[in-house]
Amino acid sequence: RIDNLSSVGRDILRNKYFGMIFQFYHLLPEMTTLENVLMPRMIANGYFSWLRNRRRHIERAKELLAAVGLSHRLKHRARELSGGEMQRAAIARALISAPEILLADEPTGNLDKQTGDEILRLLRSLNRERDLTIVMVTHDRELADEADRTIRLVEGIVEEGG
């Protein structure tokens, strides 16, 4: 049960164990792609810990950005990225803390079909290659049908889908 945790405990849970991908990316527009990806590590560490581990975190962020195809956009501000690039940056940010579970809220909802398919391929490879559990919320029935397991919410009732 997590509802009994203190607010600090919930913050630690969100920052360390859960990676979150949002439909609207939630990148900070004044920061670079690299800085946006590093933000969870900056928050998780105190000032001196951040300074001690900064190089390691930066290398990890660069590796993740390369893995999502954004190594050429490290210094670009979030507002300079396309929708697909912003979502890939958000995925790298969600992975920076090596979470056990990735929560994805309509991760393709603001993307065109081709870019959405690229994001889904990336998420599938994370699931299979890194054995990462992904919990995705979607209204897209076709997308839900591709999942290993689905749970539907129908008129407030939870239904097991398969």
PDB file of C-alpha atoms in Angstrom:
ATOM      1  CA  ARG A   1       0.000   0.000   0.000  1.00  0.00           C
ATOM      2  CA  ILE A   2       1.325   3.387  -0.926  1.00  0.00           C
ATOM      3  CA  ASP A   3      -1.463   5.584   0.401  1.00  0.00           C
ATOM      4  CA  ASN A   4       0.035   5.275   3.894  1.00  0.00           C
ATOM      5  CA  LEU A   5       3.400   6.648   2.794  1.00  0.00           C
ATOM      6  CA  SER A   6       4.479  10.114   3.822  1.00  0.00           C
ATOM      7  CA  SER A   7       4.627  12.740   1.093  1.00  0.00           C
ATOM      8  CA  VAL A   8       8.425  12.346   1.022  1.00  0.00           C
ATOM      9  CA  GLY A   9       7.985   8.574   0.663  1.00  0.00           C
ATOM     10  CA  ARG A  10       5.586   9.075  -2.251  1.00  0.00           C
ATOM     11  CA  ASP A  11       8.046  11.508  -3.865  1.00  0.00           C
ATOM     12  CA  ILE A  12      10.829   8.925  -3.602  1.00  0.00           C
ATOM     13  CA  LEU A  13       8.536   6.236  -5.031  1.00  0.00           C
ATOM     14  CA  ARG A  14       7.622   8.437  -8.010  1.00  0.00           C
ATOM     15  CA  ASN A  15      11.189   9.542  -8.663  1.00  0.00           C
ATOM     16  CA  LYS A  16      12.966   6.208  -8.238  1.00  0.00           C
ATOM     17  CA  TYR A  17      10.571   3.347  -9.004  1.00  0.00           C
ATOM     18  CA  PHE A  18       8.136   4.834 -11.533  1.00  0.00           C
ATOM     19  CA  GLY A  19       8.976   6.454 -14.824  1.00  0.00           C
ATOM     20  CA  MET A  20       6.176   8.588 -16.229  1.00  0.00           C
ATOM     21  CA  ILE A  21       5.377   9.497 -19.825  1.00  0.00           C
ATOM     22  CA  PHE A  22       2.597  12.005 -20.368  1.00  0.00           C
ATOM     23  CA  GLN A  23       0.466  12.742 -23.416  1.00  0.00           C
ATOM     24  CA  PHE A  24       1.547  16.394 -23.350  1.00  0.00           C
ATOM     25  CA  TYR A  25       5.269  15.638 -22.692  1.00  0.00           C
ATOM     26  CA  HIS A  26       5.662  18.128 -19.803  1.00  0.00           C
ATOM     27  CA  LEU A  27       9.137  19.186 -20.855  1.00  0.00           C
ATOM     28  CA  LEU A  28      10.406  22.525 -19.553  1.00  0.00           C
ATOM     29  CA  PRO A  29      10.608  24.753 -22.669  1.00  0.00           C
ATOM     30  CA  GLU A  30      13.460  26.928 -21.404  1.00  0.00           C
ATOM     31  CA  MET A  31      15.715  23.926 -20.787  1.00  0.00           C
ATOM     32  CA  THR A  32      17.673  21.869 -23.288  1.00  0.00           C
ATOM     33  CA  THR A  33      16.771  18.302 -24.158  1.00  0.00           C
ATOM     34  CA  LEU A  34      19.686  17.064 -22.058  1.00  0.00           C
ATOM     35  CA  GLU A  35      18.652  19.208 -19.074  1.00  0.00           C
ATOM     36  CA  ASN A  36      15.058  17.968 -19.310  1.00  0.00           C
ATOM     37  CA  VAL A  37      16.241  14.362 -19.212  1.00  0.00           C
ATOM     38  CA  LEU A  38      18.524  15.103 -16.253  1.00  0.00           C
ATOM     39  CA  MET A  39      15.812  16.834 -14.212  1.00  0.00           C
ATOM     40  CA  PRO A  40      14.688  13.742 -12.205  1.00  0.00           C
ATOM     41  CA  ARG A  41      18.308  13.066 -11.204  1.00  0.00           C
ATOM     42  CA  MET A  42      18.797  16.709 -10.224  1.00  0.00           C
ATOM     43  CA  ILE A  43      15.687  16.525  -8.054  1.00  0.00           C
ATOM     44  CA  ALA A  44      16.606  13.193  -6.474  1.00  0.00           C
ATOM     45  CA  ASN A  45      20.089  14.316  -5.434  1.00  0.00           C
ATOM     46  CA  GLY A  46      21.047  17.019  -3.004  1.00  0.00           C
ATOM     47  CA  TYR A  47      23.297  19.763  -4.319  1.00  0.00           C
ATOM     48  CA  PHE A  48      26.594  18.145  -3.284  1.00  0.00           C
ATOM     49  CA  SER A  49      25.512  14.673  -4.371  1.00  0.00           C
ATOM     50  CA  TRP A  50      24.526  16.108  -7.752  1.00  0.00           C
ATOM     51  CA  LEU A  51      27.947  17.737  -8.139  1.00  0.00           C
ATOM     52  CA  ARG A  52      29.719  14.493  -7.171  1.00  0.00           C
ATOM     53  CA  ASN A  53      27.704  12.342  -9.595  1.00  0.00           C
ATOM     54  CA  ARG A  54      27.008  14.864 -12.360  1.00  0.00           C
ATOM     55  CA  ARG A  55      29.316  13.297 -14.964  1.00  0.00           C
ATOM     56  CA  ARG A  56      27.826   9.836 -14.486  1.00  0.00           C
ATOM     57  CA  HIS A  57      24.266  11.188 -14.784  1.00  0.00           C
ATOM     58  CA  ILE A  58      25.135  13.212 -17.888  1.00  0.00           C
ATOM     59  CA  GLU A  59      26.670  10.152 -19.563  1.00  0.00           C
ATOM     60  CA  ARG A  60      23.585   8.083 -18.703  1.00  0.00           C
ATOM     61  CA  ALA A  61      21.304  10.806 -20.116  1.00  0.00           C
ATOM     62  CA  LYS A  62      23.344  10.958 -23.323  1.00  0.00           C
ATOM     63  CA  GLU A  63      23.134   7.160 -23.659  1.00  0.00           C
ATOM     64  CA  LEU A  64      19.353   7.269 -23.248  1.00  0.00           C
ATOM     65  CA  LEU A  65      18.988  10.129 -25.723  1.00  0.00           C
ATOM     66  CA  ALA A  66      21.086   8.171 -28.230  1.00  0.00           C
ATOM     67  CA  ALA A  67      18.891   5.106 -27.635  1.00  0.00           C
ATOM     68  CA  VAL A  68      15.770   7.122 -28.518  1.00  0.00           C
ATOM     69  CA  GLY A  69      17.451   8.736 -31.536  1.00  0.00           C
ATOM     70  CA  LEU A  70      18.075  12.207 -30.116  1.00  0.00           C
ATOM     71  CA  SER A  71      21.841  12.402 -29.678  1.00  0.00           C
ATOM     72  CA  HIS A  72      21.882  15.188 -32.287  1.00  0.00           C
ATOM     73  CA  ARG A  73      19.392  17.315 -30.274  1.00  0.00           C
ATOM     74  CA  LEU A  74      21.107  17.491 -26.841  1.00  0.00           C
ATOM     75  CA  LYS A  75      21.440  21.276 -26.797  1.00  0.00           C
ATOM     76  CA  HIS A  76      18.134  22.110 -28.453  1.00  0.00           C
ATOM     77  CA  ARG A  77      15.457  23.663 -26.264  1.00  0.00           C
ATOM     78  CA  ALA A  78      12.262  21.653 -25.877  1.00  0.00           C
ATOM     79  CA  ARG A  79      10.296  24.235 -27.872  1.00  0.00           C
ATOM     80  CA  GLU A  80      12.609  23.535 -30.842  1.00  0.00           C
ATOM     81  CA  LEU A  81      11.676  19.842 -31.004  1.00  0.00           C
ATOM     82  CA  SER A  82       8.933  18.173 -33.024  1.00  0.00           C
ATOM     83  CA  GLY A  83       6.131  16.325 -31.223  1.00  0.00           C
ATOM     84  CA  GLY A  84       7.812  12.966 -31.784  1.00  0.00           C
ATOM     85  CA  GLU A  85      11.148  14.299 -30.566  1.00  0.00           C
ATOM     86  CA  MET A  86       9.512  15.746 -27.457  1.00  0.00           C
ATOM     87  CA  GLN A  87       7.892  12.392 -26.713  1.00  0.00           C
ATOM     88  CA  ARG A  88      11.198  10.556 -27.185  1.00  0.00           C
ATOM     89  CA  ALA A  89      12.878  13.068 -24.851  1.00  0.00           C
ATOM     90  CA  ALA A  90      10.079  12.429 -22.342  1.00  0.00           C
ATOM     91  CA  ILE A  91      10.728   8.684 -22.615  1.00  0.00           C
ATOM     92  CA  ALA A  92      14.448   9.204 -21.969  1.00  0.00           C
ATOM     93  CA  ARG A  93      13.556  11.397 -18.967  1.00  0.00           C
ATOM     94  CA  ALA A  94      11.240   8.666 -17.670  1.00  0.00           C
ATOM     95  CA  LEU A  95      14.081   6.130 -17.921  1.00  0.00           C
ATOM     96  CA  ILE A  96      16.896   8.184 -16.350  1.00  0.00           C
ATOM     97  CA  SER A  97      16.245   6.788 -12.862  1.00  0.00           C
ATOM     98  CA  ALA A  98      16.098   3.176 -14.142  1.00  0.00           C
ATOM     99  CA  PRO A  99      12.496   2.694 -12.974  1.00  0.00           C
ATOM    100  CA  GLU A 100      10.891  -0.670 -12.361  1.00  0.00           C
ATOM    101  CA  ILE A 101       7.604   0.408 -13.932  1.00  0.00           C
ATOM    102  CA  LEU A 102       6.943   2.829 -16.772  1.00  0.00           C
ATOM    103  CA  LEU A 103       3.562   4.571 -16.628  1.00  0.00           C
ATOM    104  CA  ALA A 104       2.428   5.918 -19.993  1.00  0.00           C
ATOM    105  CA  ASP A 105      -0.653   8.139 -20.309  1.00  0.00           C
ATOM    106  CA  GLU A 106      -1.773   8.202 -23.957  1.00  0.00           C
ATOM    107  CA  PRO A 107       1.857   8.392 -25.156  1.00  0.00           C
ATOM    108  CA  THR A 108       0.818   8.562 -28.822  1.00  0.00           C
ATOM    109  CA  GLY A 109      -2.272  10.728 -28.373  1.00  0.00           C
ATOM    110  CA  ASN A 110      -0.693  13.939 -29.731  1.00  0.00           C
ATOM    111  CA  LEU A 111       1.292  12.329 -32.514  1.00  0.00           C
ATOM    112  CA  ASP A 112       0.616  11.511 -36.146  1.00  0.00           C
ATOM    113  CA  LYS A 113       0.238   7.825 -37.041  1.00  0.00           C
ATOM    114  CA  GLN A 114       3.806   7.314 -38.294  1.00  0.00           C
ATOM    115  CA  THR A 115       5.418   9.018 -35.289  1.00  0.00           C
ATOM    116  CA  GLY A 116       3.033   7.212 -32.933  1.00  0.00           C
ATOM    117  CA  ASP A 117       4.064   3.889 -34.455  1.00  0.00           C
ATOM    118  CA  GLU A 118       7.744   4.788 -33.909  1.00  0.00           C
ATOM    119  CA  ILE A 119       7.053   5.569 -30.246  1.00  0.00           C
ATOM    120  CA  LEU A 120       5.192   2.257 -29.840  1.00  0.00           C
ATOM    121  CA  ARG A 121       8.101   0.328 -31.395  1.00  0.00           C
ATOM    122  CA  LEU A 122      10.423   2.048 -28.931  1.00  0.00           C
ATOM    123  CA  LEU A 123       8.168   1.160 -25.984  1.00  0.00           C
ATOM    124  CA  ARG A 124       7.878  -2.465 -27.153  1.00  0.00           C
ATOM    125  CA  SER A 125      11.646  -2.772 -27.400  1.00  0.00           C
ATOM    126  CA  LEU A 126      12.034  -1.342 -23.875  1.00  0.00           C
ATOM    127  CA  ASN A 127       9.530  -3.893 -22.627  1.00  0.00           C
ATOM    128  CA  ARG A 128      11.219  -6.838 -24.317  1.00  0.00           C
ATOM    129  CA  GLU A 129      14.909  -5.923 -24.193  1.00  0.00           C
ATOM    130  CA  ARG A 130      14.997  -4.396 -20.712  1.00  0.00           C
ATOM    131  CA  ASP A 131      12.148  -6.455 -19.257  1.00  0.00           C
ATOM    132  CA  LEU A 132      10.506  -3.165 -18.291  1.00  0.00           C
ATOM    133  CA  THR A 133       6.907  -3.313 -17.140  1.00  0.00           C
ATOM    134  CA  ILE A 134       4.823  -0.707 -18.961  1.00  0.00           C
ATOM    135  CA  VAL A 135       1.369   0.312 -17.806  1.00  0.00           C
ATOM    136  CA  MET A 136      -0.273   2.294 -20.589  1.00  0.00           C
ATOM    137  CA  VAL A 137      -3.564   4.133 -20.619  1.00  0.00           C
ATOM    138  CA  THR A 138      -5.130   4.442 -24.048  1.00  0.00           C
ATOM    139  CA  HIS A 139      -8.466   4.944 -25.768  1.00  0.00           C
ATOM    140  CA  ASP A 140      -7.055   3.357 -28.943  1.00  0.00           C
ATOM    141  CA  ARG A 141      -8.587  -0.119 -29.168  1.00  0.00           C
ATOM    142  CA  GLU A 142      -6.083  -1.284 -31.818  1.00  0.00           C
ATOM    143  CA  LEU A 143      -3.201  -0.299 -29.563  1.00  0.00           C
ATOM    144  CA  ALA A 144      -4.786  -2.006 -26.560  1.00  0.00           C
ATOM    145  CA  ASP A 145      -5.280  -5.194 -28.598  1.00  0.00           C
ATOM    146  CA  GLU A 146      -1.495  -5.395 -29.123  1.00  0.00           C
ATOM    147  CA  ALA A 147      -0.771  -5.422 -25.396  1.00  0.00           C
ATOM    148  CA  ASP A 148       0.230  -8.578 -23.545  1.00  0.00           C
ATOM    149  CA  ARG A 149      -2.564  -7.913 -21.081  1.00  0.00           C
ATOM    150  CA  THR A 150      -5.441  -5.444 -21.037  1.00  0.00           C
ATOM    151  CA  ILE A 151      -7.674  -4.221 -18.289  1.00  0.00           C
ATOM    152  CA  ARG A 152     -10.667  -2.148 -19.320  1.00  0.00           C
ATOM    153  CA  LEU A 153     -12.583   0.387 -17.304  1.00  0.00           C
ATOM    154  CA  VAL A 154     -16.221   0.351 -18.451  1.00  0.00           C
ATOM    155  CA  GLU A 155     -18.643   2.685 -16.713  1.00  0.00           C
ATOM    156  CA  GLY A 156     -16.496   2.631 -13.595  1.00  0.00           C
ATOM    157  CA  ILE A 157     -16.172  -1.181 -13.532  1.00  0.00           C
ATOM    158  CA  VAL A 158     -12.804  -2.898 -14.031  1.00  0.00           C
ATOM    159  CA  GLU A 159     -12.893  -5.739 -16.566  1.00  0.00           C
ATOM    160  CA  GLU A 160     -10.045  -8.119 -17.315  1.00  0.00           C
ATOM    161  CA  GLY A 161      -9.455  -8.105 -21.079  1.00  0.00           C
ATOM    162  CA  GLY A 162      -6.855 -10.762 -21.753  1.00  0.00           C
TER     163      GLY A 162
END
